[in-house]
Amino acid sequence: MFGLERAGLLPGLATAAGWGAWWFAASLVLMTVAHDAYFYWTHRLIHDRRLFRRFHRRHHRSNDPSPFTAYSFDLSEAAANALFVPLWMIIVPTAWQVLGLFILHQIARNTIEHCGYEIMPARRNGRPLIDWITTPTHHDIHHAEAGWNYGLYFTWWDRLMGTEHPKYHARYAAAARPSTPPAPAALKAAAMVVE
Ligand SMILES: [Zn+2]
Ligand SMILES: [Zn+2]
């Protein structure tokens, strides 16, 4: 990115500074929403049989994700994901500080989604408190059944395109309810750790 700046390809840095505080906030929101769309469509693309082995297989070796899964990528997938940032910074006037906040949010959300625990609070009806934001359960389902739940930050692309798993809300409710007894498989795994 600094190389692009030195080559004079980021005139948007100066433009963004002149557009003030409202643009600082708006560009952060817009960049996040645009990255979510970029991720959804590139993610669907690399699930195509012709691309999956070369781009996305390493990430899906984690059937039961942990935070370490978040950045477990093939190099080709890492490059495809990272390409969004220079493209955005060349086209849209955006401050360095916005890029920093964008990356922090991206790292936090990616790690949370792979953390293996449901941490999104539930409403009384069992639905996620903020249902337009993806949850660990949402992405866990993608690792267990790869044909569903391609979204990164928001659930709206999966809902719009009909790729949200039909049992997502039922599985979220089961994972979010603390009174739910652990599944027999989890108990067995815990016993093995003790041994
Ligand atoms: Zn994943
Ligand atoms: Zn995938």
PDB file of C-alpha atoms and ligand atoms in Angstrom:
ATOM      1  CA  MET A   1       0.000   0.000   0.000  1.00  0.00           C
ATOM      2  CA  PHE A   2       2.886   2.386   0.790  1.00  0.00           C
ATOM      3  CA  GLY A   3       4.383   1.457  -2.592  1.00  0.00           C
ATOM      4  CA  LEU A   4       1.109   2.463  -4.274  1.00  0.00           C
ATOM      5  CA  GLU A   5       1.209   5.779  -2.421  1.00  0.00           C
ATOM      6  CA  ARG A   6       4.805   6.434  -3.506  1.00  0.00           C
ATOM      7  CA  ALA A   7       3.818   5.604  -7.101  1.00  0.00           C
ATOM      8  CA  GLY A   8       1.156   8.317  -6.899  1.00  0.00           C
ATOM      9  CA  LEU A   9      -1.737   5.867  -7.205  1.00  0.00           C
ATOM     10  CA  LEU A  10      -3.513   6.969  -4.013  1.00  0.00           C
ATOM     11  CA  PRO A  11      -4.592  10.573  -4.658  1.00  0.00           C
ATOM     12  CA  GLY A  12      -7.728   9.686  -2.636  1.00  0.00           C
ATOM     13  CA  LEU A  13      -5.739  10.053   0.630  1.00  0.00           C
ATOM     14  CA  ALA A  14      -5.581  13.844   0.203  1.00  0.00           C
ATOM     15  CA  THR A  15      -9.153  14.026  -1.117  1.00  0.00           C
ATOM     16  CA  ALA A  16     -10.488  12.113   1.914  1.00  0.00           C
ATOM     17  CA  ALA A  17      -8.702  14.512   4.300  1.00  0.00           C
ATOM     18  CA  GLY A  18     -10.514  17.417   2.655  1.00  0.00           C
ATOM     19  CA  TRP A  19     -13.945  15.780   2.962  1.00  0.00           C
ATOM     20  CA  GLY A  20     -13.941  15.951   6.768  1.00  0.00           C
ATOM     21  CA  ALA A  21     -15.308  13.910   9.660  1.00  0.00           C
ATOM     22  CA  TRP A  22     -18.625  12.822   8.121  1.00  0.00           C
ATOM     23  CA  TRP A  23     -16.772  11.216   5.206  1.00  0.00           C
ATOM     24  CA  PHE A  24     -14.340   9.554   7.645  1.00  0.00           C
ATOM     25  CA  ALA A  25     -17.284   7.705   9.257  1.00  0.00           C
ATOM     26  CA  ALA A  26     -19.184   7.142   5.997  1.00  0.00           C
ATOM     27  CA  SER A  27     -16.126   5.733   4.180  1.00  0.00           C
ATOM     28  CA  LEU A  28     -15.558   3.242   7.028  1.00  0.00           C
ATOM     29  CA  VAL A  29     -19.172   2.015   6.800  1.00  0.00           C
ATOM     30  CA  LEU A  30     -19.108   1.928   2.977  1.00  0.00           C
ATOM     31  CA  MET A  31     -15.767   0.085   2.883  1.00  0.00           C
ATOM     32  CA  THR A  32     -17.087  -2.556   5.305  1.00  0.00           C
ATOM     33  CA  VAL A  33     -20.354  -3.019   3.369  1.00  0.00           C
ATOM     34  CA  ALA A  34     -18.448  -3.220   0.060  1.00  0.00           C
ATOM     35  CA  HIS A  35     -15.964  -5.743   1.490  1.00  0.00           C
ATOM     36  CA  ASP A  36     -18.857  -7.889   2.711  1.00  0.00           C
ATOM     37  CA  ALA A  37     -20.253  -7.988  -0.855  1.00  0.00           C
ATOM     38  CA  TYR A  38     -16.768  -8.637  -2.319  1.00  0.00           C
ATOM     39  CA  PHE A  39     -16.212 -11.470   0.152  1.00  0.00           C
ATOM     40  CA  TYR A  40     -19.645 -13.062  -0.423  1.00  0.00           C
ATOM     41  CA  TRP A  41     -19.231 -13.215  -4.210  1.00  0.00           C
ATOM     42  CA  THR A  42     -15.549 -14.237  -4.295  1.00  0.00           C
ATOM     43  CA  HIS A  43     -16.335 -16.846  -1.611  1.00  0.00           C
ATOM     44  CA  ARG A  44     -19.103 -18.318  -3.768  1.00  0.00           C
ATOM     45  CA  LEU A  45     -16.761 -18.236  -6.771  1.00  0.00           C
ATOM     46  CA  ILE A  46     -13.965 -20.193  -5.035  1.00  0.00           C
ATOM     47  CA  HIS A  47     -16.510 -22.826  -3.967  1.00  0.00           C
ATOM     48  CA  ASP A  48     -16.846 -23.671  -7.654  1.00  0.00           C
ATOM     49  CA  ARG A  49     -15.448 -27.159  -8.252  1.00  0.00           C
ATOM     50  CA  ARG A  50     -12.854 -25.837 -10.733  1.00  0.00           C
ATOM     51  CA  LEU A  51     -11.384 -23.365  -8.188  1.00  0.00           C
ATOM     52  CA  PHE A  52     -11.996 -24.968  -4.792  1.00  0.00           C
ATOM     53  CA  ARG A  53      -8.882 -27.167  -4.614  1.00  0.00           C
ATOM     54  CA  ARG A  54      -6.519 -24.364  -5.584  1.00  0.00           C
ATOM     55  CA  PHE A  55      -8.114 -21.536  -3.603  1.00  0.00           C
ATOM     56  CA  HIS A  56     -10.156 -22.683  -0.634  1.00  0.00           C
ATOM     57  CA  ARG A  57      -9.405 -26.258   0.414  1.00  0.00           C
ATOM     58  CA  ARG A  58      -6.965 -25.423   3.218  1.00  0.00           C
ATOM     59  CA  HIS A  59      -9.518 -23.203   4.959  1.00  0.00           C
ATOM     60  CA  HIS A  60     -12.121 -25.983   4.832  1.00  0.00           C
ATOM     61  CA  ARG A  61      -9.756 -28.544   6.377  1.00  0.00           C
ATOM     62  CA  SER A  62     -11.114 -27.115   9.648  1.00  0.00           C
ATOM     63  CA  ASN A  63     -14.471 -28.866   9.982  1.00  0.00           C
ATOM     64  CA  ASP A  64     -14.844 -27.640  13.552  1.00  0.00           C
ATOM     65  CA  PRO A  65     -13.219 -24.164  13.496  1.00  0.00           C
ATOM     66  CA  SER A  66     -11.080 -22.497  16.167  1.00  0.00           C
ATOM     67  CA  PRO A  67      -9.635 -18.944  16.088  1.00  0.00           C
ATOM     68  CA  PHE A  68      -6.612 -20.411  14.279  1.00  0.00           C
ATOM     69  CA  THR A  69      -8.930 -21.252  11.355  1.00  0.00           C
ATOM     70  CA  ALA A  70      -9.551 -17.538  10.749  1.00  0.00           C
ATOM     71  CA  TYR A  71      -6.297 -17.039   8.832  1.00  0.00           C
ATOM     72  CA  SER A  72      -5.771 -20.619   7.703  1.00  0.00           C
ATOM     73  CA  PHE A  73      -5.861 -19.912   3.956  1.00  0.00           C
ATOM     74  CA  ASP A  74      -4.197 -21.072   0.769  1.00  0.00           C
ATOM     75  CA  LEU A  75      -1.864 -18.311  -0.522  1.00  0.00           C
ATOM     76  CA  SER A  76      -4.112 -17.907  -3.563  1.00  0.00           C
ATOM     77  CA  GLU A  77      -7.142 -17.290  -1.329  1.00  0.00           C
ATOM     78  CA  ALA A  78      -5.169 -14.838   0.825  1.00  0.00           C
ATOM     79  CA  ALA A  79      -4.207 -12.910  -2.323  1.00  0.00           C
ATOM     80  CA  ALA A  80      -7.812 -12.875  -3.622  1.00  0.00           C
ATOM     81  CA  ASN A  81      -9.081 -11.605  -0.242  1.00  0.00           C
ATOM     82  CA  ALA A  82      -6.343  -8.993   0.176  1.00  0.00           C
ATOM     83  CA  LEU A  83      -6.862  -7.617  -3.353  1.00  0.00           C
ATOM     84  CA  PHE A  84      -9.945  -5.762  -2.133  1.00  0.00           C
ATOM     85  CA  VAL A  85      -7.898  -3.238  -0.129  1.00  0.00           C
ATOM     86  CA  PRO A  86      -5.686  -1.790  -2.930  1.00  0.00           C
ATOM     87  CA  LEU A  87      -8.669  -1.790  -5.334  1.00  0.00           C
ATOM     88  CA  TRP A  88     -10.792   0.161  -2.835  1.00  0.00           C
ATOM     89  CA  MET A  89      -8.002   2.577  -1.869  1.00  0.00           C
ATOM     90  CA  ILE A  90      -7.245   3.374  -5.543  1.00  0.00           C
ATOM     91  CA  ILE A  91     -10.912   3.962  -6.456  1.00  0.00           C
ATOM     92  CA  VAL A  92     -12.481   5.506  -3.315  1.00  0.00           C
ATOM     93  CA  PRO A  93     -10.967   8.432  -1.347  1.00  0.00           C
ATOM     94  CA  THR A  94     -10.193   6.826   2.024  1.00  0.00           C
ATOM     95  CA  ALA A  95      -7.937   7.885   4.926  1.00  0.00           C
ATOM     96  CA  TRP A  96      -5.180   5.630   6.305  1.00  0.00           C
ATOM     97  CA  GLN A  97      -6.906   5.698   9.713  1.00  0.00           C
ATOM     98  CA  VAL A  98     -10.108   4.348   8.118  1.00  0.00           C
ATOM     99  CA  LEU A  99      -8.085   1.511   6.593  1.00  0.00           C
ATOM    100  CA  GLY A 100      -6.621   0.772  10.053  1.00  0.00           C
ATOM    101  CA  LEU A 101     -10.082   0.619  11.662  1.00  0.00           C
ATOM    102  CA  PHE A 102     -11.410  -1.472   8.752  1.00  0.00           C
ATOM    103  CA  ILE A 103      -8.598  -4.015   9.258  1.00  0.00           C
ATOM    104  CA  LEU A 104      -9.100  -4.135  13.050  1.00  0.00           C
ATOM    105  CA  HIS A 105     -12.834  -4.802  12.602  1.00  0.00           C
ATOM    106  CA  GLN A 106     -12.105  -7.402   9.935  1.00  0.00           C
ATOM    107  CA  ILE A 107      -9.590  -9.268  12.118  1.00  0.00           C
ATOM    108  CA  ALA A 108     -11.899  -9.184  15.166  1.00  0.00           C
ATOM    109  CA  ARG A 109     -14.976 -10.377  13.241  1.00  0.00           C
ATOM    110  CA  ASN A 110     -13.085 -13.087  11.376  1.00  0.00           C
ATOM    111  CA  THR A 111     -11.636 -14.459  14.636  1.00  0.00           C
ATOM    112  CA  ILE A 112     -14.974 -14.265  16.496  1.00  0.00           C
ATOM    113  CA  GLU A 113     -16.783 -16.126  13.699  1.00  0.00           C
ATOM    114  CA  HIS A 114     -14.299 -18.989  13.957  1.00  0.00           C
ATOM    115  CA  CYS A 115     -14.055 -18.971  17.781  1.00  0.00           C
ATOM    116  CA  GLY A 116     -16.222 -22.091  18.248  1.00  0.00           C
ATOM    117  CA  TYR A 117     -18.547 -20.489  20.844  1.00  0.00           C
ATOM    118  CA  GLU A 118     -21.795 -18.622  20.312  1.00  0.00           C
ATOM    119  CA  ILE A 119     -21.328 -15.179  21.864  1.00  0.00           C
ATOM    120  CA  MET A 120     -24.113 -13.202  20.141  1.00  0.00           C
ATOM    121  CA  PRO A 121     -26.805 -12.592  22.820  1.00  0.00           C
ATOM    122  CA  ALA A 122     -30.219 -14.098  22.060  1.00  0.00           C
ATOM    123  CA  ARG A 123     -33.610 -12.389  22.205  1.00  0.00           C
ATOM    124  CA  ARG A 124     -36.447 -13.998  24.175  1.00  0.00           C
ATOM    125  CA  ASN A 125     -37.728 -15.703  21.030  1.00  0.00           C
ATOM    126  CA  GLY A 126     -34.314 -17.360  20.550  1.00  0.00           C
ATOM    127  CA  ARG A 127     -33.314 -15.186  17.567  1.00  0.00           C
ATOM    128  CA  PRO A 128     -29.931 -13.393  17.543  1.00  0.00           C
ATOM    129  CA  LEU A 129     -30.091  -9.933  19.156  1.00  0.00           C
ATOM    130  CA  ILE A 130     -28.788  -8.396  15.914  1.00  0.00           C
ATOM    131  CA  ASP A 131     -30.012 -10.748  13.223  1.00  0.00           C
ATOM    132  CA  TRP A 132     -28.380  -8.910  10.281  1.00  0.00           C
ATOM    133  CA  ILE A 133     -24.910  -9.613  11.701  1.00  0.00           C
ATOM    134  CA  THR A 134     -23.324 -13.043  11.177  1.00  0.00           C
ATOM    135  CA  THR A 135     -22.652 -15.180  14.261  1.00  0.00           C
ATOM    136  CA  PRO A 136     -20.175 -18.000  15.072  1.00  0.00           C
ATOM    137  CA  THR A 137     -23.041 -20.494  14.535  1.00  0.00           C
ATOM    138  CA  HIS A 138     -23.714 -18.967  11.094  1.00  0.00           C
ATOM    139  CA  HIS A 139     -20.141 -19.605   9.975  1.00  0.00           C
ATOM    140  CA  ASP A 140     -19.796 -22.934  11.834  1.00  0.00           C
ATOM    141  CA  ILE A 141     -22.582 -24.229   9.590  1.00  0.00           C
ATOM    142  CA  HIS A 142     -20.567 -23.160   6.522  1.00  0.00           C
ATOM    143  CA  HIS A 143     -17.624 -25.281   7.721  1.00  0.00           C
ATOM    144  CA  ALA A 144     -19.885 -28.262   8.431  1.00  0.00           C
ATOM    145  CA  GLU A 145     -22.044 -28.006   5.262  1.00  0.00           C
ATOM    146  CA  ALA A 146     -20.187 -25.973   2.655  1.00  0.00           C
ATOM    147  CA  GLY A 147     -23.162 -25.183   0.408  1.00  0.00           C
ATOM    148  CA  TRP A 148     -24.618 -22.613   2.830  1.00  0.00           C
ATOM    149  CA  ASN A 149     -23.805 -19.360   4.672  1.00  0.00           C
ATOM    150  CA  TYR A 150     -21.128 -17.685   2.555  1.00  0.00           C
ATOM    151  CA  GLY A 151     -21.467 -14.260   4.233  1.00  0.00           C
ATOM    152  CA  LEU A 152     -18.708 -12.553   6.253  1.00  0.00           C
ATOM    153  CA  TYR A 153     -20.059  -9.633   8.341  1.00  0.00           C
ATOM    154  CA  PHE A 154     -23.747  -9.473   7.462  1.00  0.00           C
ATOM    155  CA  THR A 155     -26.492 -11.987   6.784  1.00  0.00           C
ATOM    156  CA  TRP A 156     -28.275 -10.023   4.033  1.00  0.00           C
ATOM    157  CA  TRP A 157     -26.466 -11.482   0.973  1.00  0.00           C
ATOM    158  CA  ASP A 158     -27.229 -15.060   2.071  1.00  0.00           C
ATOM    159  CA  ARG A 159     -30.890 -14.121   2.638  1.00  0.00           C
ATOM    160  CA  LEU A 160     -31.150 -12.250  -0.666  1.00  0.00           C
ATOM    161  CA  MET A 161     -29.576 -15.094  -2.651  1.00  0.00           C
ATOM    162  CA  GLY A 162     -31.275 -17.967  -0.764  1.00  0.00           C
ATOM    163  CA  THR A 163     -28.007 -19.424   0.562  1.00  0.00           C
ATOM    164  CA  GLU A 164     -28.736 -19.154   4.290  1.00  0.00           C
ATOM    165  CA  HIS A 165     -29.035 -22.613   5.858  1.00  0.00           C
ATOM    166  CA  PRO A 166     -32.736 -23.378   6.516  1.00  0.00           C
ATOM    167  CA  LYS A 167     -31.899 -24.539  10.065  1.00  0.00           C
ATOM    168  CA  TYR A 168     -29.651 -21.579  10.938  1.00  0.00           C
ATOM    169  CA  HIS A 169     -32.042 -19.999  13.459  1.00  0.00           C
ATOM    170  CA  ALA A 170     -32.824 -23.349  15.123  1.00  0.00           C
ATOM    171  CA  ARG A 171     -29.118 -24.129  15.482  1.00  0.00           C
ATOM    172  CA  TYR A 172     -28.354 -20.614  16.721  1.00  0.00           C
ATOM    173  CA  ALA A 173     -31.102 -20.940  19.385  1.00  0.00           C
ATOM    174  CA  ALA A 174     -29.676 -24.292  20.529  1.00  0.00           C
ATOM    175  CA  ALA A 175     -26.116 -22.897  20.704  1.00  0.00           C
ATOM    176  CA  ALA A 176     -27.082 -19.631  22.416  1.00  0.00           C
ATOM    177  CA  ARG A 177     -29.266 -21.176  25.145  1.00  0.00           C
ATOM    178  CA  PRO A 178     -26.939 -21.754  28.118  1.00  0.00           C
ATOM    179  CA  SER A 179     -29.354 -24.266  29.709  1.00  0.00           C
ATOM    180  CA  THR A 180     -29.057 -26.635  26.740  1.00  0.00           C
ATOM    181  CA  PRO A 181     -27.149 -29.739  27.910  1.00  0.00           C
ATOM    182  CA  PRO A 182     -23.969 -30.424  25.904  1.00  0.00           C
ATOM    183  CA  ALA A 183     -24.309 -32.900  23.042  1.00  0.00           C
ATOM    184  CA  PRO A 184     -23.068 -36.455  23.795  1.00  0.00           C
ATOM    185  CA  ALA A 185     -20.160 -35.970  21.340  1.00  0.00           C
ATOM    186  CA  ALA A 186     -18.968 -32.886  23.259  1.00  0.00           C
ATOM    187  CA  LEU A 187     -19.123 -34.774  26.578  1.00  0.00           C
ATOM    188  CA  LYS A 188     -17.130 -37.621  25.093  1.00  0.00           C
ATOM    189  CA  ALA A 189     -14.494 -35.193  23.739  1.00  0.00           C
ATOM    190  CA  ALA A 190     -14.244 -33.499  27.153  1.00  0.00           C
ATOM    191  CA  ALA A 191     -13.764 -36.904  28.834  1.00  0.00           C
ATOM    192  CA  MET A 192     -10.955 -37.722  26.394  1.00  0.00           C
ATOM    193  CA  VAL A 193      -9.190 -34.428  27.238  1.00  0.00           C
ATOM    194  CA  VAL A 194      -9.372 -35.317  30.970  1.00  0.00           C
ATOM    195  CA  GLU A 195      -7.891 -38.747  30.298  1.00  0.00           C
TER     196      GLU A 195
HETATM  197 ZN    ZN B   1     -14.258 -20.035   7.758  1.00  0.00          ZN
HETATM  198 ZN    ZN B   2     -15.987 -21.596   2.204  1.00  0.00          ZN
END
